[in-house]
Amino acid sequence: VALKILGISGSSRMGSYNTAFLEYALGILREKGVETSVFDHAAHPLPLFNEDLEREGFPEGAAALKQAIAEADGILFASPEYNASFSPLAKNIIDWASRPHVSGLNNVWANKPVVVISASPGGFGGFRSLVSIRPVFVQLEALILPQQVSLGGAHQAFNEDGTLKDARTAGFLTSALDRLVHVAGRLKD
Ligand SMILES: Cc1cc2nc3c(=O)[nH]c(=O)nc-3n(C[C@H](O)[C@H](O)[C@H](O)COP(=O)(O)O)c2cc1C
């Protein structure tokens, strides 16, 4: 059975650089025979987390999110950097998926291999998004891998054929994805 990697973007913006970088990375995984999918924000909207809402019953979007994470062997998570941290959409996704649910799925991040990536038009590529999101995944007992990739100058980072201009970043991405496949594959066996 093929390894399943779920892509999650912390931006729902049309033309999001993070989503584009995520899609690019998932394309590389597919070339390695990995089965990939992307969590669809439009199909499964997530309200801003509130414990009252949670008590009233889990929103469909949150239940779908938890199911998708639970079914994946690993997660590739892309988040923009907003004001020196990761995006509120990313936090909302992480928080909803950390909560207990009637399906019996509790914190679905636990023991889940995760690689984080970011993209920004700025020179540092959203690096502080990665630095700030990492302890959150640690708290949730996700198996967050040491490898991470930030893509700077994201508005002009790709060649016309869709490949990355910067060979160094492309190399970091390949190593990070190889680690994700390796760890997720070992845990699946
Ligand atoms: C509220 C806000 C704060 C931002 N702060 C930062 C920042 O601290 N560092 C940075 O590199 N870019 C920052 N940006 C610019 C984002 O990197 C840029 O809008 C990027 O395109 C967002 O990601 P997306 O293309 O995936 O939607 C900020 C954008 C917004 C809307």
Tab-separated table of C-alpha atoms and ligand atoms in Angstrom:
chain	number	residue	atom	x	y	z
A	1	VAL	CA	0.000	0.000	0.000
A	2	ALA	CA	1.361	3.446	-0.939
A	3	LEU	CA	2.453	5.841	1.762
A	4	LYS	CA	-0.098	8.622	2.318
A	5	ILE	CA	1.083	12.175	2.952
A	6	LEU	CA	-1.422	14.922	3.685
A	7	GLY	CA	-0.543	18.511	2.783
A	8	ILE	CA	-1.967	21.269	4.965
A	9	SER	CA	-1.575	24.947	4.140
A	10	GLY	CA	-1.785	27.670	6.749
A	11	SER	CA	-3.018	30.059	4.059
A	12	SER	CA	-6.373	29.888	2.299
A	13	ARG	CA	-5.465	32.887	0.133
A	14	MET	CA	-6.023	32.546	-3.605
A	15	GLY	CA	-2.542	32.486	-5.105
A	16	SER	CA	-0.934	31.628	-1.766
A	17	TYR	CA	2.827	31.115	-2.018
A	18	ASN	CA	2.676	28.628	0.829
A	19	THR	CA	0.048	26.553	-0.919
A	20	ALA	CA	2.080	26.745	-4.152
A	21	PHE	CA	5.239	25.597	-2.334
A	22	LEU	CA	3.241	22.831	-0.659
A	23	GLU	CA	1.818	21.664	-4.009
A	24	TYR	CA	5.303	21.693	-5.494
A	25	ALA	CA	6.622	19.544	-2.644
A	26	LEU	CA	3.691	17.125	-2.924
A	27	GLY	CA	4.485	16.768	-6.642
A	28	ILE	CA	7.993	15.598	-5.708
A	29	LEU	CA	6.496	13.086	-3.274
A	30	ARG	CA	4.174	11.727	-5.975
A	31	GLU	CA	7.224	11.131	-8.190
A	32	LYS	CA	8.509	8.930	-5.349
A	33	GLY	CA	5.298	6.887	-5.456
A	34	VAL	CA	3.677	8.563	-2.456
A	35	GLU	CA	-0.085	9.093	-2.436
A	36	THR	CA	-0.783	12.759	-1.652
A	37	SER	CA	-3.770	14.921	-0.837
A	38	VAL	CA	-4.309	18.474	0.353
A	39	PHE	CA	-6.737	19.526	3.053
A	40	ASP	CA	-9.413	21.544	1.233
A	41	HIS	CA	-10.235	24.685	3.228
A	42	ALA	CA	-13.090	25.669	0.913
A	43	ALA	CA	-14.796	22.278	1.199
A	44	HIS	CA	-14.262	22.050	4.963
A	45	PRO	CA	-14.366	25.514	6.493
A	46	LEU	CA	-13.167	25.676	10.096
A	47	PRO	CA	-14.729	28.215	12.422
A	48	LEU	CA	-12.356	29.991	14.774
A	49	PHE	CA	-11.926	27.641	17.698
A	50	ASN	CA	-14.146	28.323	20.689
A	51	GLU	CA	-14.970	25.849	23.454
A	52	ASP	CA	-18.669	26.753	23.329
A	53	LEU	CA	-18.765	25.759	19.661
A	54	GLU	CA	-16.969	22.558	20.519
A	55	ARG	CA	-19.536	21.713	23.214
A	56	GLU	CA	-22.393	22.294	20.765
A	57	GLY	CA	-20.906	19.641	18.494
A	58	PHE	CA	-17.826	19.367	16.366
A	59	PRO	CA	-18.140	21.350	13.108
A	60	GLU	CA	-18.050	19.166	9.977
A	61	GLY	CA	-14.799	20.821	8.861
A	62	ALA	CA	-13.035	19.937	12.087
A	63	ALA	CA	-14.238	16.330	11.978
A	64	ALA	CA	-13.069	16.031	8.339
A	65	LEU	CA	-9.714	17.554	9.269
A	66	LYS	CA	-9.184	15.069	12.094
A	67	GLN	CA	-10.160	12.152	9.876
A	68	ALA	CA	-7.753	13.271	7.134
A	69	ILE	CA	-4.859	13.636	9.582
A	70	ALA	CA	-5.637	10.309	11.239
A	71	GLU	CA	-5.632	8.517	7.871
A	72	ALA	CA	-2.327	10.047	6.734
A	73	ASP	CA	1.031	8.419	7.411
A	74	GLY	CA	2.674	11.833	7.561
A	75	ILE	CA	1.943	15.528	7.264
A	76	LEU	CA	3.601	18.266	5.246
A	77	PHE	CA	2.544	21.535	6.842
A	78	ALA	CA	3.161	24.920	5.169
A	79	SER	CA	2.565	28.130	7.070
A	80	PRO	CA	3.090	31.780	6.217
A	81	GLU	CA	4.870	34.058	8.650
A	82	TYR	CA	2.555	36.681	10.082
A	83	ASN	CA	4.191	39.228	12.367
A	84	ALA	CA	7.090	37.004	13.271
A	85	SER	CA	4.958	33.948	13.996
A	86	PHE	CA	2.870	31.370	12.131
A	87	SER	CA	-0.578	32.199	10.746
A	88	PRO	CA	-3.797	32.179	12.780
A	89	LEU	CA	-5.278	29.744	10.257
A	90	ALA	CA	-2.432	27.340	11.003
A	91	LYS	CA	-3.066	27.651	14.753
A	92	ASN	CA	-6.784	27.094	14.256
A	93	ILE	CA	-6.084	23.921	12.286
A	94	ILE	CA	-3.648	22.656	14.904
A	95	ASP	CA	-6.011	23.420	17.797
A	96	TRP	CA	-9.131	21.822	16.291
A	97	ALA	CA	-7.186	18.682	15.428
A	98	SER	CA	-5.832	18.446	18.978
A	99	ARG	CA	-9.279	18.146	20.574
A	100	PRO	CA	-11.161	14.957	21.551
A	101	HIS	CA	-14.001	13.924	19.287
A	102	VAL	CA	-16.944	11.521	19.513
A	103	SER	CA	-15.361	9.442	16.725
A	104	GLY	CA	-12.775	8.433	19.318
A	105	LEU	CA	-10.094	10.442	17.553
A	106	ASN	CA	-8.396	12.564	20.164
A	107	ASN	CA	-5.146	14.422	19.570
A	108	VAL	CA	-4.442	13.196	16.041
A	109	TRP	CA	-1.034	14.908	15.995
A	110	ALA	CA	0.400	12.437	18.509
A	111	ASN	CA	3.060	10.201	16.922
A	112	LYS	CA	2.394	11.725	13.507
A	113	PRO	CA	5.487	12.502	11.424
A	114	VAL	CA	5.372	16.189	10.437
A	115	VAL	CA	7.618	18.329	8.257
A	116	VAL	CA	7.069	22.096	8.296
A	117	ILE	CA	7.812	24.433	5.412
A	118	SER	CA	7.145	28.112	4.760
A	119	ALA	CA	7.249	30.659	1.958
A	120	SER	CA	7.405	34.429	1.988
A	121	PRO	CA	8.193	37.177	-0.481
A	122	GLY	CA	10.695	38.359	2.148
A	123	GLY	CA	14.313	37.273	2.277
A	124	PHE	CA	13.980	34.890	5.211
A	125	GLY	CA	11.209	32.863	3.637
A	126	GLY	CA	8.959	32.864	6.688
A	127	PHE	CA	11.640	31.224	8.814
A	128	ARG	CA	10.119	32.571	12.047
A	129	SER	CA	6.896	30.770	11.189
A	130	LEU	CA	8.823	27.496	11.417
A	131	VAL	CA	10.634	28.460	14.606
A	132	SER	CA	7.374	29.369	16.326
A	133	ILE	CA	5.272	26.441	15.100
A	134	ARG	CA	7.796	23.783	16.132
A	135	PRO	CA	7.182	23.959	19.930
A	136	VAL	CA	3.440	23.675	19.321
A	137	PHE	CA	3.906	20.382	17.499
A	138	VAL	CA	6.316	19.231	20.205
A	139	GLN	CA	3.660	19.988	22.830
A	140	LEU	CA	1.180	17.851	20.877
A	141	GLU	CA	3.674	14.972	20.698
A	142	ALA	CA	3.873	15.101	16.928
A	143	LEU	CA	7.052	13.612	15.498
A	144	ILE	CA	8.199	16.899	14.073
A	145	LEU	CA	11.310	16.243	12.026
A	146	PRO	CA	14.434	18.395	12.386
A	147	GLN	CA	14.452	19.141	8.653
A	148	GLN	CA	12.498	22.237	7.581
A	149	VAL	CA	12.518	24.507	4.545
A	150	SER	CA	11.768	28.208	4.171
A	151	LEU	CA	11.426	29.655	0.682
A	152	GLY	CA	12.459	33.304	0.390
A	153	GLY	CA	11.515	35.612	-2.480
A	154	ALA	CA	8.525	33.344	-2.998
A	155	HIS	CA	6.924	35.653	-5.581
A	156	GLN	CA	9.830	34.961	-7.948
A	157	ALA	CA	11.105	31.605	-6.723
A	158	PHE	CA	9.892	29.352	-9.528
A	159	ASN	CA	11.071	28.894	-13.123
A	160	GLU	CA	8.497	28.825	-15.901
A	161	ASP	CA	8.654	25.029	-15.991
A	162	GLY	CA	7.543	25.000	-12.365
A	163	THR	CA	10.906	24.031	-10.881
A	164	LEU	CA	12.601	25.967	-8.069
A	165	LYS	CA	15.228	28.489	-9.169
A	166	ASP	CA	17.378	28.096	-6.072
A	167	ALA	CA	19.188	24.756	-6.154
A	168	ARG	CA	20.098	24.985	-2.474
A	169	THR	CA	16.471	25.328	-1.374
A	170	ALA	CA	15.496	22.526	-3.758
A	171	GLY	CA	18.168	20.362	-2.103
A	172	PHE	CA	16.900	21.138	1.408
A	173	LEU	CA	13.394	20.293	0.299
A	174	THR	CA	14.444	16.980	-1.210
A	175	SER	CA	16.265	15.978	1.997
A	176	ALA	CA	13.321	16.985	4.168
A	177	LEU	CA	10.874	15.032	2.012
A	178	ASP	CA	13.172	12.001	1.958
A	179	ARG	CA	13.261	12.039	5.766
A	180	LEU	CA	9.486	12.346	5.949
A	181	VAL	CA	9.040	9.370	3.618
A	182	HIS	CA	11.631	7.379	5.566
A	183	VAL	CA	10.159	8.018	9.021
A	184	ALA	CA	6.532	7.707	7.916
A	185	GLY	CA	7.386	4.498	6.067
A	186	ARG	CA	9.127	2.946	9.089
A	187	LEU	CA	6.190	3.769	11.360
A	188	LYS	CA	3.697	2.331	8.912
A	189	ASP	CA	5.509	-1.043	8.762
B	1	LIG	C1	-0.737	40.206	9.031
B	1	LIG	C2	0.476	39.913	8.192
B	1	LIG	C3	1.724	39.901	8.763
B	1	LIG	C4	2.852	39.573	8.020
B	1	LIG	N1	4.058	39.488	8.637
B	1	LIG	C5	5.120	38.984	7.956
B	1	LIG	C6	6.348	38.670	8.637
B	1	LIG	O1	6.493	38.862	9.831
B	1	LIG	N2	7.368	38.146	7.904
B	1	LIG	C7	7.234	37.895	6.555
B	1	LIG	O2	8.181	37.392	5.945
B	1	LIG	N3	6.098	38.194	5.882
B	1	LIG	C8	5.033	38.713	6.559
B	1	LIG	N4	3.853	38.975	5.900
B	1	LIG	C9	3.810	38.799	4.432
B	1	LIG	C10	3.460	37.365	4.058
B	1	LIG	O3	4.634	36.598	4.073
B	1	LIG	C11	2.844	37.371	2.653
B	1	LIG	O4	1.624	38.078	2.673
B	1	LIG	C12	2.655	35.958	2.124
B	1	LIG	O5	2.315	36.046	0.759
B	1	LIG	C13	1.573	35.210	2.913
B	1	LIG	O6	1.579	33.855	2.582
B	1	LIG	P1	0.637	33.249	1.418
B	1	LIG	O7	1.175	33.806	0.106
B	1	LIG	O8	0.845	31.783	1.521
B	1	LIG	O9	-0.768	33.674	1.670
B	1	LIG	C14	2.719	39.329	6.629
B	1	LIG	C15	1.445	39.360	6.047
B	1	LIG	C16	0.334	39.640	6.800
B	1	LIG	C17	-1.019	39.626	6.138
